CSV table of C-alpha atoms and ligand atoms in Angstrom, one decimal:
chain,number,residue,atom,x,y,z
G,229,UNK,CA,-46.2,10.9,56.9
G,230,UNK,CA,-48.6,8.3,56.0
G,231,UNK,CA,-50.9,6.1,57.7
G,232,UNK,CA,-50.1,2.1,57.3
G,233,UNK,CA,-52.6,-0.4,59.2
G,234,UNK,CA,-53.6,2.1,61.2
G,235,UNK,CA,-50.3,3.5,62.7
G,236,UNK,CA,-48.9,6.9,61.4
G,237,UNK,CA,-45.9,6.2,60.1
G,238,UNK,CA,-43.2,9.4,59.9
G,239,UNK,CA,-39.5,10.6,61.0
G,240,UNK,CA,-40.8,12.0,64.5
G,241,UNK,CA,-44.0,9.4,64.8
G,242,UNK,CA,-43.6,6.7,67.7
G,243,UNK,CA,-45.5,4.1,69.0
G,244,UNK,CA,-46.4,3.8,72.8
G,245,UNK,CA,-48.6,1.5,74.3
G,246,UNK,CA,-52.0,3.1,76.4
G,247,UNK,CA,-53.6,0.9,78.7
G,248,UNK,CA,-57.0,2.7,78.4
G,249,UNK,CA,-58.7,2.2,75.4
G,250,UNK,CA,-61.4,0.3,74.0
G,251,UNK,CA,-62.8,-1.8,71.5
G,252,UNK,CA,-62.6,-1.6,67.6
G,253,UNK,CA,-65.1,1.2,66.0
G,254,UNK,CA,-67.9,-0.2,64.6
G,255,UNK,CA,-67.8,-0.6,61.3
G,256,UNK,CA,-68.5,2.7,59.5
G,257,UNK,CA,-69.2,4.8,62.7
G,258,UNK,CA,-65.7,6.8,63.2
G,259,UNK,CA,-66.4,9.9,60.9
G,260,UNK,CA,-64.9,13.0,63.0
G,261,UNK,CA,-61.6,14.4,64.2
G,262,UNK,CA,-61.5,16.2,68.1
G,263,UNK,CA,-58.8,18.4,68.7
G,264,UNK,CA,-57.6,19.0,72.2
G,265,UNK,CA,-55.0,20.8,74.1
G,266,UNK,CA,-53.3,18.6,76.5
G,267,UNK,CA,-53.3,20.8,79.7
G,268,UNK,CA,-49.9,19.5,81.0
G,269,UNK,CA,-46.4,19.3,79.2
G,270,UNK,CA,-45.8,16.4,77.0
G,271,UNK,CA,-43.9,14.2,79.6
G,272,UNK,CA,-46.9,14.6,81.9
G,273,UNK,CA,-49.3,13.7,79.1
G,274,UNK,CA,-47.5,10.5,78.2
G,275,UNK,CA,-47.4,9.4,82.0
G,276,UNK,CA,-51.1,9.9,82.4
G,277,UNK,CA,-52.1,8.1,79.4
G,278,UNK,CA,-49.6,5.1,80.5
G,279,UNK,CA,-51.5,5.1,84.0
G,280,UNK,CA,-54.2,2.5,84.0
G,281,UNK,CA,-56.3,3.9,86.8
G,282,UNK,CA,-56.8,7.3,84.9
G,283,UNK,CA,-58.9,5.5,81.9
G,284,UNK,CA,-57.7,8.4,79.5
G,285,UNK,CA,-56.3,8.1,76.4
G,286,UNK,CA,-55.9,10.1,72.9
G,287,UNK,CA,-55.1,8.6,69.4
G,288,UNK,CA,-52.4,11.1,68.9
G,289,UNK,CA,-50.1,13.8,71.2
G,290,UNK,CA,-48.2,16.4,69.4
G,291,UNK,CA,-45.2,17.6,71.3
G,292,UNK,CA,-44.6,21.7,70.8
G,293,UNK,CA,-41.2,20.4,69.0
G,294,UNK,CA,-42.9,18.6,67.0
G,295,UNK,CA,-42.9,15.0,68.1
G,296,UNK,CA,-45.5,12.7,67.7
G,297,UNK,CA,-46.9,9.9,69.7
G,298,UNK,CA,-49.7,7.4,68.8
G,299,UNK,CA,-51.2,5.3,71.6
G,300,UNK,CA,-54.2,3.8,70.0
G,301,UNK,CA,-54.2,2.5,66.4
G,302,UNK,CA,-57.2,4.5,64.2
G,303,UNK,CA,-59.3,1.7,64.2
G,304,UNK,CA,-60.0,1.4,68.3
G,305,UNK,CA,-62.0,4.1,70.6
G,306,UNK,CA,-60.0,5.3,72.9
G,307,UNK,CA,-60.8,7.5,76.0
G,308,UNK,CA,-60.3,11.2,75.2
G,309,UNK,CA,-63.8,13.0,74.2
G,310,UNK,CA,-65.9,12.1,78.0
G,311,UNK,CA,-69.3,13.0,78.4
G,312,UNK,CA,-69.8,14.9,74.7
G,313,UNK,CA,-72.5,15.6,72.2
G,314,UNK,CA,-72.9,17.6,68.9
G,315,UNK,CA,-75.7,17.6,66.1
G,316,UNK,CA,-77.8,14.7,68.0
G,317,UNK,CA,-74.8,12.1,68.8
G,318,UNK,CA,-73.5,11.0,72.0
G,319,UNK,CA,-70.9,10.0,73.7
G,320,UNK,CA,-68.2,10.9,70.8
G,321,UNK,CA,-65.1,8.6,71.8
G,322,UNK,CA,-67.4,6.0,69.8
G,323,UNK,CA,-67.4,8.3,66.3
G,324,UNK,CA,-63.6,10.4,66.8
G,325,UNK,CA,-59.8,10.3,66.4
G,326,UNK,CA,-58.4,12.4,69.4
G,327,UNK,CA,-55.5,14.2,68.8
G,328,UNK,CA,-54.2,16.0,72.1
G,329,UNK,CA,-52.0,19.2,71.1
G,330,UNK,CA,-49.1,20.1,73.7
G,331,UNK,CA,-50.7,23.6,75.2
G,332,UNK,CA,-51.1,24.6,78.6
G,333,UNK,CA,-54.5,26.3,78.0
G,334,UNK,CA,-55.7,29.7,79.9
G,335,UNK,CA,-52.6,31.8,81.7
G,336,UNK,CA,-53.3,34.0,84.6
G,337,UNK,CA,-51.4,36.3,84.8
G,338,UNK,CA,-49.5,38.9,87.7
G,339,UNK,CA,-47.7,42.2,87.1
G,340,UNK,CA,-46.0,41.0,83.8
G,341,UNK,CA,-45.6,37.8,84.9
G,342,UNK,CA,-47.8,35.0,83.0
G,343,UNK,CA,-48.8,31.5,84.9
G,344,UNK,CA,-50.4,27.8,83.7
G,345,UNK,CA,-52.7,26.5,86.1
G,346,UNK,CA,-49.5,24.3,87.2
G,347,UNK,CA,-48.1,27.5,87.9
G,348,UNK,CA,-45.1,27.4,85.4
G,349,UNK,CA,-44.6,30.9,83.9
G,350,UNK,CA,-44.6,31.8,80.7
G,351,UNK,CA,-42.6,34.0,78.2
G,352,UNK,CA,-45.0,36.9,76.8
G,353,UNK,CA,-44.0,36.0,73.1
G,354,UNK,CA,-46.1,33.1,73.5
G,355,UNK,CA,-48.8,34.4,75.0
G,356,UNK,CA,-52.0,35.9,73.4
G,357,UNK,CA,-55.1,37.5,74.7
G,358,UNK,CA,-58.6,36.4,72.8
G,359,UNK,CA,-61.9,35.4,73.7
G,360,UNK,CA,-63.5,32.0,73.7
G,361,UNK,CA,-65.8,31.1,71.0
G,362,UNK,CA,-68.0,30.0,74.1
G,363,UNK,CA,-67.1,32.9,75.9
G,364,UNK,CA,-67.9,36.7,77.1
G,365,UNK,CA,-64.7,38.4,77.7
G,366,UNK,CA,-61.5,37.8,76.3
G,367,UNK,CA,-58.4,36.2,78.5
G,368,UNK,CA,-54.3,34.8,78.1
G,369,UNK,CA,-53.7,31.3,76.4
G,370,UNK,CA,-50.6,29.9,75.4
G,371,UNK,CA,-50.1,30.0,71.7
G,372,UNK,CA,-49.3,26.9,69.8
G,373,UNK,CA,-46.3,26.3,67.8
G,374,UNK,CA,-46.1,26.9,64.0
G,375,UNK,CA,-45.0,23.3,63.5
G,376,UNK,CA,-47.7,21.5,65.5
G,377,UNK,CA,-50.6,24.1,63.5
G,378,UNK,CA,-48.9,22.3,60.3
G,379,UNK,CA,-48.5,19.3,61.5
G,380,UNK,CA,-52.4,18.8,62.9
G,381,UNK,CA,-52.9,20.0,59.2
G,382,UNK,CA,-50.8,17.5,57.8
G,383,UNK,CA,-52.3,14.9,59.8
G,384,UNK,CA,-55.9,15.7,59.2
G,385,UNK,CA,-55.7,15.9,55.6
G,386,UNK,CA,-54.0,12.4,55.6
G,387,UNK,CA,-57.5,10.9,57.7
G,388,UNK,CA,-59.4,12.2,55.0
G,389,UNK,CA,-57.8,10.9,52.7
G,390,UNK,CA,-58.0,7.3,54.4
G,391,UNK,CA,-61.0,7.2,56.4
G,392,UNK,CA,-64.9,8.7,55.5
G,393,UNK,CA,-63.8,12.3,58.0
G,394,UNK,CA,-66.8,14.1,57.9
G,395,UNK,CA,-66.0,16.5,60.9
G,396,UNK,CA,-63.0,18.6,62.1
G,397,UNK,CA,-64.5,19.5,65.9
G,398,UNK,CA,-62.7,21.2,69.1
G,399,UNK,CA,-63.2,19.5,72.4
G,400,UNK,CA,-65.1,22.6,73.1
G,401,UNK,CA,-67.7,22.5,70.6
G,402,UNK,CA,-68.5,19.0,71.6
G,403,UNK,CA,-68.6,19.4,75.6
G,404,UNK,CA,-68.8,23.1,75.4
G,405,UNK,CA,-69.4,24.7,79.4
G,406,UNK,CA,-67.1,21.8,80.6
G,407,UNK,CA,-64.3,21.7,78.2
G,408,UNK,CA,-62.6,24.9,76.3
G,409,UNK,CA,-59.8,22.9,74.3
G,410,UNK,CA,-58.4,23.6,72.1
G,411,UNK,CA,-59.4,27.3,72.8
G,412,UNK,CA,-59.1,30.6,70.5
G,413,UNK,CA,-55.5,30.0,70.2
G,414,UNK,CA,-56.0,27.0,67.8
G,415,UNK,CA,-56.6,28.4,64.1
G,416,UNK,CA,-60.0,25.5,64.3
G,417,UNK,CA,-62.2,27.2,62.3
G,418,UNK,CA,-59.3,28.4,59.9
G,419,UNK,CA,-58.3,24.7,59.6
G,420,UNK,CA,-61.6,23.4,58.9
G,421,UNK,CA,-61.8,25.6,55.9
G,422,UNK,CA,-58.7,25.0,55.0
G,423,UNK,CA,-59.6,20.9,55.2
G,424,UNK,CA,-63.0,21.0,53.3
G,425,UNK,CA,-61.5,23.1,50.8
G,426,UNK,CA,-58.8,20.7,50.1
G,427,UNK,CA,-61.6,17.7,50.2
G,428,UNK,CA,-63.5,19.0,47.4
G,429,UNK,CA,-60.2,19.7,45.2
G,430,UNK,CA,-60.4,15.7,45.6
G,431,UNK,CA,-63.1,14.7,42.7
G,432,UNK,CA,-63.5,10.6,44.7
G,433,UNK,CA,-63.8,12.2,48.1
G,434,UNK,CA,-67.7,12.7,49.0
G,435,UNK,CA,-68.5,16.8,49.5
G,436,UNK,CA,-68.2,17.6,53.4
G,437,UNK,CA,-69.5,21.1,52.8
G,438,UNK,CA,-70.6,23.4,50.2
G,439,UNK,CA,-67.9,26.0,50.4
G,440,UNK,CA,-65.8,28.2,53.0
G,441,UNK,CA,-67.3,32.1,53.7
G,442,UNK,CA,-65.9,34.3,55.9
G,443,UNK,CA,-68.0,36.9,58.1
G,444,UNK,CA,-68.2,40.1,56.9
G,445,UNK,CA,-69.9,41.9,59.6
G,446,UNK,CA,-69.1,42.9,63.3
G,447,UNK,CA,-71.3,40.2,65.0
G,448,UNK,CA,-73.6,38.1,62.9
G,449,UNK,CA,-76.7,36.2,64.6
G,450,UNK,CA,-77.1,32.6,63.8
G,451,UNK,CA,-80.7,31.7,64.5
G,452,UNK,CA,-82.2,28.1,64.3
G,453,UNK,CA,-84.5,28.6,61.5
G,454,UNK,CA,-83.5,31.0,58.3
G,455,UNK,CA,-85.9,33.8,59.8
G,456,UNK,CA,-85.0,37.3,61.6
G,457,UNK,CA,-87.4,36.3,64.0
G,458,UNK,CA,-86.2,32.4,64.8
G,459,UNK,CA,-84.3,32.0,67.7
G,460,UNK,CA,-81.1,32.4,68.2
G,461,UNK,CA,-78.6,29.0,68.0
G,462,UNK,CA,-75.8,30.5,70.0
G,463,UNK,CA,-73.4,33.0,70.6
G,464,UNK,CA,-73.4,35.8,67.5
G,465,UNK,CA,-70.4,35.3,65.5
G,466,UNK,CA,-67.7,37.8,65.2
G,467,UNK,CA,-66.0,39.3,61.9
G,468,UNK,CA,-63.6,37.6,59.6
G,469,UNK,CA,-64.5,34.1,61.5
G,470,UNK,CA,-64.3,31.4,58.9
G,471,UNK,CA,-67.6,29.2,58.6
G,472,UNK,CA,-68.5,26.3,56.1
G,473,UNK,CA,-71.8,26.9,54.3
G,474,UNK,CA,-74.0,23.6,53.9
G,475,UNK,CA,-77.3,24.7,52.4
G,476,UNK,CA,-78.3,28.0,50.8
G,477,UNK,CA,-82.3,28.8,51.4
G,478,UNK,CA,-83.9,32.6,50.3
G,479,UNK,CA,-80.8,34.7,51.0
G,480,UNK,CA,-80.0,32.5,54.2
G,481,UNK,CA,-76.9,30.1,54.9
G,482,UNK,CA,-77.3,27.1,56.9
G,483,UNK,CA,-74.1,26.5,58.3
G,484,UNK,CA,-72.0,24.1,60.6
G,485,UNK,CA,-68.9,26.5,62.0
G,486,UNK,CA,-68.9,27.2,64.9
G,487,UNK,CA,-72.3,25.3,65.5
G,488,UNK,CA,-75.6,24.3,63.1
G,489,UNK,CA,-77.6,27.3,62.3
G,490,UNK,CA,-78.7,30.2,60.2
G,491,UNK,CA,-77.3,33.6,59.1
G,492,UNK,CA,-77.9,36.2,56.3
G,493,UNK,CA,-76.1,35.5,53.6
G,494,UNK,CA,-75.4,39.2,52.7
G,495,UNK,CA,-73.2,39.3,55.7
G,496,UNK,CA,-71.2,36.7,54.6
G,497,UNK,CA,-68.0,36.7,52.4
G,498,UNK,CA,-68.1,33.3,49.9
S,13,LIG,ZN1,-60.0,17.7,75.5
């Protein structure tokens, strides 16, 4: 794949027109990348962001086969991030590519049987059962496909290689309470790692972060200010979640996975 005038340009890539988008970004202000999960199967998708009177749209929609569609050139906000805020910004259609990922989201499920929201069951293999990062208890979610993990790789590594990508963010993280896609199913945090670690192997490509760690301890507060007695800047995290260290002060790690704070470094794997 590769990006040309900002259009993806690859085997299963096509072009469709959205009616719902806006203007051009100004000049330097796109710098992150929102993953979603669509909700609703890919036909669905496609029909809502062809339907003017819904004002949604996404950059890109990944199909669970595979298939790609763009509906708004890289360049030009379009509609997919809603009321949103992270680290002091706003309103993040104005600073984000949207890529919407084919995945139904939370499953209910009764007996053995599991159910989308639409109420189309769903095979078991497919299923797994995992807590929210802005959640309590764990519940079902669809799992993604292999090939749309790799491809949403694929694709963000090629946006930071062409545009100034400074954050990988769920939809979650940036409208967390109202929105929970793309949910635990979604390697994000894995990805983000896997993304800044490949940014710094490029020596012209500015540092996003100071390295990957891993947790190394069953839950592990992150507190506002790099003190045991600060509080807290969120849920604790849990072990073996990946996290990308900023800044490094007495022992402490600032970082920016899941969300902006501190945590002892001696519970961290580097
Ligand atoms: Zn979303």
């Amino acid at each position: 794949m590769d990006i040309k005038n900002h259009l993806l340009i690859g085997e299963n890539v096509k072009q469709m027109k959205a009616p719902s988008m806006g203007g051009e970004f100004k000049p330097g202000a796109m710098d992150t990348v929102v993953i979603h999960y669509t909700g609703s199967p890919f036909k669905s998708t496609i029909n809502t962001f062809q339907n003017p009177t819904v004002k949604v749209s996404a950059h890109l929609l990944i199909g669970r086969d595979g298939q790609i569609i763009q509906f708004v050139p890289f360049n030009t906000v379009a509609w997919h991030a809603g009321e949103s805020s992270y680290q002091g910004r706003t309103g993040f259609n104005q600073y984000s590519i949207g890529i919407e990922v084919e995945n139904s989201g939370p499953l209910t499920k009764s007996g053995n049987i599991f159910r989308t929201w639409y109420g189309s069951s769903m095979d078991a293999s497919d299923v797994i059962e995992a807590t929210h990062r802005n959640e309590r208890s764990p519940r079902y979610w669809q799992t993604y496909t292999e090939e749309q993990i790799q491809l949403v790789k694929e694709i963000c590594e090629l946006f930071v290689d062409t545009y100034d990508i400074k954050f990988i963010l769920g939809h979650e993280e940036i409208a967390p309470g109202r929105k929970t896609d793309p949910g635990p199913a979604f390697p994000l945090d894995k990805l983000r790692s896997l993304i800044i670690n490949y940014h710094l192997d490029n020596d012209d490509a500015p540092p996003l972060a100071l390295k990957p760690g891993k947790v190394a301890a069953n839950k592990l507060n992150v507190r506002l200010l790099p003190d045991t007695n600060a509080a807290l800047a969120g849920l604790p995290l849990i072990m073996g979640q990946d996290v990308a260290i900023l800044e490094e002060r007495d022992g402490w790690y600032k970082i920016m996975t899941p969300f902006e704070g501190w945590i002892l470094g001696k519970y961290v794997q580097v």
